GROMACS .gro file of C-alpha atoms in nm:
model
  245
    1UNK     CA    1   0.000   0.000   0.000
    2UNK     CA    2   0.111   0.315  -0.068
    3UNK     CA    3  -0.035   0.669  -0.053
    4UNK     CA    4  -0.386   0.550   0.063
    5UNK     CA    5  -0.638   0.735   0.318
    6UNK     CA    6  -0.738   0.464   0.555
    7UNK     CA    7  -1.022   0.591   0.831
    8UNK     CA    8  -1.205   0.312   1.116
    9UNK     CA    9  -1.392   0.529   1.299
   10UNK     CA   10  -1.630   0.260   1.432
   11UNK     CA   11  -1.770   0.346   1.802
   12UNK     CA   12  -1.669   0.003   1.947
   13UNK     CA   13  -1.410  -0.160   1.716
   14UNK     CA   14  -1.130  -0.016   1.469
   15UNK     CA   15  -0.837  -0.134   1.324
   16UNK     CA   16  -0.644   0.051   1.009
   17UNK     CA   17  -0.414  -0.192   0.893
   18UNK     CA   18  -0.480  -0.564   1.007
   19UNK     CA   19  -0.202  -0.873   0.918
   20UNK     CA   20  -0.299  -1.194   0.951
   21UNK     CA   21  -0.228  -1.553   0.872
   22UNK     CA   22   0.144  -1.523   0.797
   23UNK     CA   23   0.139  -1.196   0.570
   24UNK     CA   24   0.471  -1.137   0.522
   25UNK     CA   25   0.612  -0.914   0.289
   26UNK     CA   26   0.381  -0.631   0.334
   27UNK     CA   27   0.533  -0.254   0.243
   28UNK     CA   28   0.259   0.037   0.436
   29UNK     CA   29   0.436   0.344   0.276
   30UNK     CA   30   0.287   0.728   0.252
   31UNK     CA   31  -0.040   0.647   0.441
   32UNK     CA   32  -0.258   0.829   0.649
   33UNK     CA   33  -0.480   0.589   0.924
   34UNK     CA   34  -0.727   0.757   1.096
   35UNK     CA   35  -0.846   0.540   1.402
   36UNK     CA   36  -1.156   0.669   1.666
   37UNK     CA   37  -0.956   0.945   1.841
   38UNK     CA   38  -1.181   0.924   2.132
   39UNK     CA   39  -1.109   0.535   2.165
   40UNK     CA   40  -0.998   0.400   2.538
   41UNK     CA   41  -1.021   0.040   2.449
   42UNK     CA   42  -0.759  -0.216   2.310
   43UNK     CA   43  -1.020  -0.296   2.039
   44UNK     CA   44  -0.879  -0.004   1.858
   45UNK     CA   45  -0.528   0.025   1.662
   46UNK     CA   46  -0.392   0.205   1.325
   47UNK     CA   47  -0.146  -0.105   1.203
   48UNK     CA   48  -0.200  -0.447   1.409
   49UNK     CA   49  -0.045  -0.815   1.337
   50UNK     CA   50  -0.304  -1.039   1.508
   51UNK     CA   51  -0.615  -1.224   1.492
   52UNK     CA   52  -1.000  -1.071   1.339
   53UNK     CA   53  -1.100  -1.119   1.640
   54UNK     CA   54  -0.840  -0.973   1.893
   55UNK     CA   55  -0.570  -0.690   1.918
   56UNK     CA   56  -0.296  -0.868   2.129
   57UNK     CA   57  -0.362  -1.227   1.995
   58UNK     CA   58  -0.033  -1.406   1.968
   59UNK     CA   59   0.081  -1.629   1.627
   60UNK     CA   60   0.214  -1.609   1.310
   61UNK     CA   61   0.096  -1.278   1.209
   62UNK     CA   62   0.387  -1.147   0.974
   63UNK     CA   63   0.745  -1.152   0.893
   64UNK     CA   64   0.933  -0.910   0.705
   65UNK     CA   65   0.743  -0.587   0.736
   66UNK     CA   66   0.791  -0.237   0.653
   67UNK     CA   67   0.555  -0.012   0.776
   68UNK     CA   68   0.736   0.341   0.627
   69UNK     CA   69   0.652   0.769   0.657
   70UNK     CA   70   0.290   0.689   0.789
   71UNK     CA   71   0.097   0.909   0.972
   72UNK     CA   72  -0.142   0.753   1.239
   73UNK     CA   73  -0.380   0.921   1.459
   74UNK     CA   74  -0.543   0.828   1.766
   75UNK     CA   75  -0.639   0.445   1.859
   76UNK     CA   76  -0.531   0.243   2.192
   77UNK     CA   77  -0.240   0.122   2.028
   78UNK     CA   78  -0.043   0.347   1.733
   79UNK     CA   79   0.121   0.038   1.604
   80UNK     CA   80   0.065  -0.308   1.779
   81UNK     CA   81   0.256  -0.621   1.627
   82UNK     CA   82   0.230  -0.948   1.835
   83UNK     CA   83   0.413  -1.252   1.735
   84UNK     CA   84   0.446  -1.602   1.813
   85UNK     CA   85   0.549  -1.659   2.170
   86UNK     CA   86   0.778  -1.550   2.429
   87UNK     CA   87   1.059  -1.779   2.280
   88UNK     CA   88   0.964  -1.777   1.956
   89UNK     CA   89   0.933  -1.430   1.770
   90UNK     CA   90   0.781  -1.309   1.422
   91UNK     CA   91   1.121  -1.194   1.214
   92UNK     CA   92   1.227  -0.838   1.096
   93UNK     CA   93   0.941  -0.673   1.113
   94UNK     CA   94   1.009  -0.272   1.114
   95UNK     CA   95   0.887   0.078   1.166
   96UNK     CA   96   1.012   0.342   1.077
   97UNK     CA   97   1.004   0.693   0.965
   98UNK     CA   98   0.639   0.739   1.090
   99UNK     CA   99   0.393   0.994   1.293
  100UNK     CA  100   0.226   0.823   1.546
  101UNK     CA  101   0.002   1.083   1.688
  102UNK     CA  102  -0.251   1.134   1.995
  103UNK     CA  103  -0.284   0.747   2.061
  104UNK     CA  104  -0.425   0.658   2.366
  105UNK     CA  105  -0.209   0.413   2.501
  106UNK     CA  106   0.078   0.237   2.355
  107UNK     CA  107   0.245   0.409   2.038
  108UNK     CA  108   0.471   0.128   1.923
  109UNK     CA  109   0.427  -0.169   2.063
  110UNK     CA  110   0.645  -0.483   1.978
  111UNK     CA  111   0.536  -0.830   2.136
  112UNK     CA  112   0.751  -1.123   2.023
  113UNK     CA  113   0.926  -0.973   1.784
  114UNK     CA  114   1.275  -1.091   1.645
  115UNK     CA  115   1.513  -0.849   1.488
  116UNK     CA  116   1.305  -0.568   1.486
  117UNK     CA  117   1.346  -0.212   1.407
  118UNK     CA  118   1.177   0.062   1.552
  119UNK     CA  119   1.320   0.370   1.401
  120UNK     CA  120   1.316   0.763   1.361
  121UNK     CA  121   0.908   0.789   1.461
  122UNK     CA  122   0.787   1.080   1.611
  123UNK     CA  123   0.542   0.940   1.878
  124UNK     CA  124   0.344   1.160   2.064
  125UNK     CA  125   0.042   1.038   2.282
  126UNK     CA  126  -0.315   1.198   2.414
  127UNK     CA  127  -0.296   1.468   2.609
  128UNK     CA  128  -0.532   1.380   2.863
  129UNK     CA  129  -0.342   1.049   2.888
  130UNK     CA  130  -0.076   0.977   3.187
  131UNK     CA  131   0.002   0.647   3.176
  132UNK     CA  132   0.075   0.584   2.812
  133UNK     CA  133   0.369   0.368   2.701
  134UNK     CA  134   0.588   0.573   2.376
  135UNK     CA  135   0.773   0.277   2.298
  136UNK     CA  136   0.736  -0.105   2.478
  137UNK     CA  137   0.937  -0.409   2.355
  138UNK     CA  138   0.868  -0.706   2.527
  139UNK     CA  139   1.061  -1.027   2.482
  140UNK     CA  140   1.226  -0.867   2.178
  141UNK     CA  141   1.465  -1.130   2.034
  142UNK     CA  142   1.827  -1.119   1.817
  143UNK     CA  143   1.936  -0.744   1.865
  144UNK     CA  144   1.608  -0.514   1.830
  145UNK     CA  145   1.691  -0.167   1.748
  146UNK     CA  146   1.525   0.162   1.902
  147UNK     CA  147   1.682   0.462   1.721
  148UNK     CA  148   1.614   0.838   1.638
  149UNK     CA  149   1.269   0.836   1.764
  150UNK     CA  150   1.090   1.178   1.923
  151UNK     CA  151   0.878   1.038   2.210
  152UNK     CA  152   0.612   1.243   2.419
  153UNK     CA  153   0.444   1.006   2.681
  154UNK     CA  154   0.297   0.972   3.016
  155UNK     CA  155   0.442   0.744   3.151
  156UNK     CA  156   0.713   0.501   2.990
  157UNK     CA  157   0.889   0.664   2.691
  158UNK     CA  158   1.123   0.367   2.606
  159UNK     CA  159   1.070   0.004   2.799
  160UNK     CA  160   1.212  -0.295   2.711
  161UNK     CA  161   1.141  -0.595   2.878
  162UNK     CA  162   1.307  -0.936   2.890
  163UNK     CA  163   1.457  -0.848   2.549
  164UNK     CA  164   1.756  -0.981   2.350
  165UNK     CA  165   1.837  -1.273   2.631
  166UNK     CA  166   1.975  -1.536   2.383
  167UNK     CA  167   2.120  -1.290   2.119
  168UNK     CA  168   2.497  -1.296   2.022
  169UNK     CA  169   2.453  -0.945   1.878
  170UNK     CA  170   2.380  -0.658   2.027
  171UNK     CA  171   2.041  -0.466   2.066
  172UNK     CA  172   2.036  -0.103   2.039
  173UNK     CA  173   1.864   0.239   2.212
  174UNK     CA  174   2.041   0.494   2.035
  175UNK     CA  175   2.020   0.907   1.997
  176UNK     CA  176   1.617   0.910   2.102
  177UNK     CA  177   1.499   1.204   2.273
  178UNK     CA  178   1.211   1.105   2.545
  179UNK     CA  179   1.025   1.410   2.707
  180UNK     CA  180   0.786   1.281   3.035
  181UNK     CA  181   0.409   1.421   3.028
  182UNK     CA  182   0.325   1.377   3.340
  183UNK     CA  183   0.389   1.569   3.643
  184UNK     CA  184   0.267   1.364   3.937
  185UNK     CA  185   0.344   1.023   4.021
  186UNK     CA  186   0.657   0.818   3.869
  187UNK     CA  187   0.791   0.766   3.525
  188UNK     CA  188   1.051   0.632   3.377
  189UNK     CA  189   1.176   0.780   3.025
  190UNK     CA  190   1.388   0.503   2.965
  191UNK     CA  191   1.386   0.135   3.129
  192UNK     CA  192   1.556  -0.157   3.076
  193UNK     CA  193   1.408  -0.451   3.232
  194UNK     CA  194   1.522  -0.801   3.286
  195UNK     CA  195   1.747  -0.774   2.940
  196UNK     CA  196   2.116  -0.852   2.788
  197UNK     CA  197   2.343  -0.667   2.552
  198UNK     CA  198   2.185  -0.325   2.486
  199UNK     CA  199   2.406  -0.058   2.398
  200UNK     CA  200   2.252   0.254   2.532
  201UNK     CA  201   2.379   0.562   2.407
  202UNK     CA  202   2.313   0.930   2.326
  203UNK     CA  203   1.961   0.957   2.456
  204UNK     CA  204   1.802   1.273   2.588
  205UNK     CA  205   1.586   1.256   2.863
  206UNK     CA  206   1.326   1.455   2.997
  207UNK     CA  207   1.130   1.438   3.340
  208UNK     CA  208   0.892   1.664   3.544
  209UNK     CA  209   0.672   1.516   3.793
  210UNK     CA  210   0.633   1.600   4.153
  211UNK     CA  211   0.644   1.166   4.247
  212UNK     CA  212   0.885   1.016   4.165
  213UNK     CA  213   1.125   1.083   3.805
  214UNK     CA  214   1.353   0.785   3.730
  215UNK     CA  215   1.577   0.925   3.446
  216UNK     CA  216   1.782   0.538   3.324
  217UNK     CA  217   1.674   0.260   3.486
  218UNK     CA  218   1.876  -0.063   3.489
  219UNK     CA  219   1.639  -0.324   3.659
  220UNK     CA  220   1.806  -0.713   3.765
  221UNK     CA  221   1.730  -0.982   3.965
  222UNK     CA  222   1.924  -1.333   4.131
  223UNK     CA  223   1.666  -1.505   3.865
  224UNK     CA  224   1.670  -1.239   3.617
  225UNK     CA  225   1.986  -1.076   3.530
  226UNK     CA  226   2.007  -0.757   3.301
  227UNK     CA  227   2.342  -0.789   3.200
  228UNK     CA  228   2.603  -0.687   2.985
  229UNK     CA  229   2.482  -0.334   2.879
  230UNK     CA  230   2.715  -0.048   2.734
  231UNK     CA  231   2.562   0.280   2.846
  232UNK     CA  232   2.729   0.578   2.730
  233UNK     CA  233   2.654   0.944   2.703
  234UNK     CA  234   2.328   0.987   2.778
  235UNK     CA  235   2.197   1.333   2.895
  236UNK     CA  236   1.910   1.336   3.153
  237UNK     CA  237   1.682   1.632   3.298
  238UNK     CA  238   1.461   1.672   3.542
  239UNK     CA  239   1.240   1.982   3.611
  240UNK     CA  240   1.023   1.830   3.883
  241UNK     CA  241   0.983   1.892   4.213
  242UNK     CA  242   1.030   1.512   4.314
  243UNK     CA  243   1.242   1.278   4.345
  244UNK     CA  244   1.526   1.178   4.098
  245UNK     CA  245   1.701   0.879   4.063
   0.00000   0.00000   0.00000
């Protein structure tokens, strides 16, 4: 697809861009998806790999993906693509270049992925929203990259979680620039959770809240190591009248 108007402004259920069924090979170039804006449920996304039936349905939605210079607006999720399980992700599926704008919840969110790349968006969410999510990876396989992305969010900007554990390359968060909404309770621009071999450089971070403003966070456990990072560089501001870690 390329250069097409796409608009689901159903009351109770709207998706833009649905793949399915192993649709691989798929190029989303030049478009403009126009989901509900007033939408508050996870029935509602601009691009989604998953079932008919479901936004967050795991499987073998798509491989090889390119979703390119779109502009989405509103939804619960910007961009939602779910793959096949924790151990097992869909393969280099990538977004890049796009506007993800006034989304409700999650702007980019990668579930199962392998080899992603999640690149050079500018993701802003609603701004009545404070606990949205810019950008969440979870179990994120074989060096996903995060780079060059603009992210305005409530809550998380960048989280990845239990990502890249049985890589032997590295992942990447590189030169993103994360600015916190809110201004009460905690956030966390950038977090790193339960992960291995993320080079983490060149970020600019932005937080303001009166709770509690956790600028890099490095999380581990005995069971759960986060491990072998590189973190480098990395500017980080807070405004707020909380607390800073």
């Amino acid at each position: 697809f390329n250069d097409v108007t796409i608009k689901a402004l159903g009351p109770s259920y709207g998706i833009g861009v649905l793949l399915t069924n192993q649709a691989d090979y798929n190029y989303i170039m030049d478009c403009y998806i126009w989901v509900n804006p007033a939408s508050t449920s996870s029935n509602f996304a601009g691009i989604v790999s998953s079932t008919k039936t479901s936004t967050t349905s795991s499987g073998d939605h798509g491989n090889y993906n390119w979703f390119k210079d779109n502009t989405i607006f509103g939804g619960y999720y910007g961009v939602r693509l779910n793959g096949i399980s924790s151990s097992t992700g869909c393969v280099r599926n990538m977004v890049e270049g796009n506007t993800i704008d006034h989304y409700y919840y999650y702007g980019v969110y990668m579930n199962y992925q392998s080899d992603c790349n999640v690149a050079y968006n500018e993701i802003v969410d609603r701004a009545a929203t404070t606990s949205s999510y810019g950008i969440y990876l979870n179990y994120n396989r074989q060096g996903p990259v995060v780079q060059g992305n603009k992210v305005v969010a409530g809550y998380y900007g960048i989280y990845a979680n239990r990502c890249n554990q049985d890589s032997t390359g590295r992942g990447i968060i590189v030169n993103n620039m994360i600015s916190m909404r809110r201004t009460s309770s905690t956030v966390y621009p950038l977090r790193v959770y339960y992960s291995h071999m993320f080079d983490v450089w060149h970020n600019s971070l932005l937080t303001q809240s009166s709770g509690t403003n956790y600028g890099l966070r490095l999380y581990n456990s005995t069971s759960n190591p986060n491990m072998h990072h590189d973190v480098r560089n990395n500017i980080v501001v807070n405004t707020g009248t909380g607390t800073f870690y």
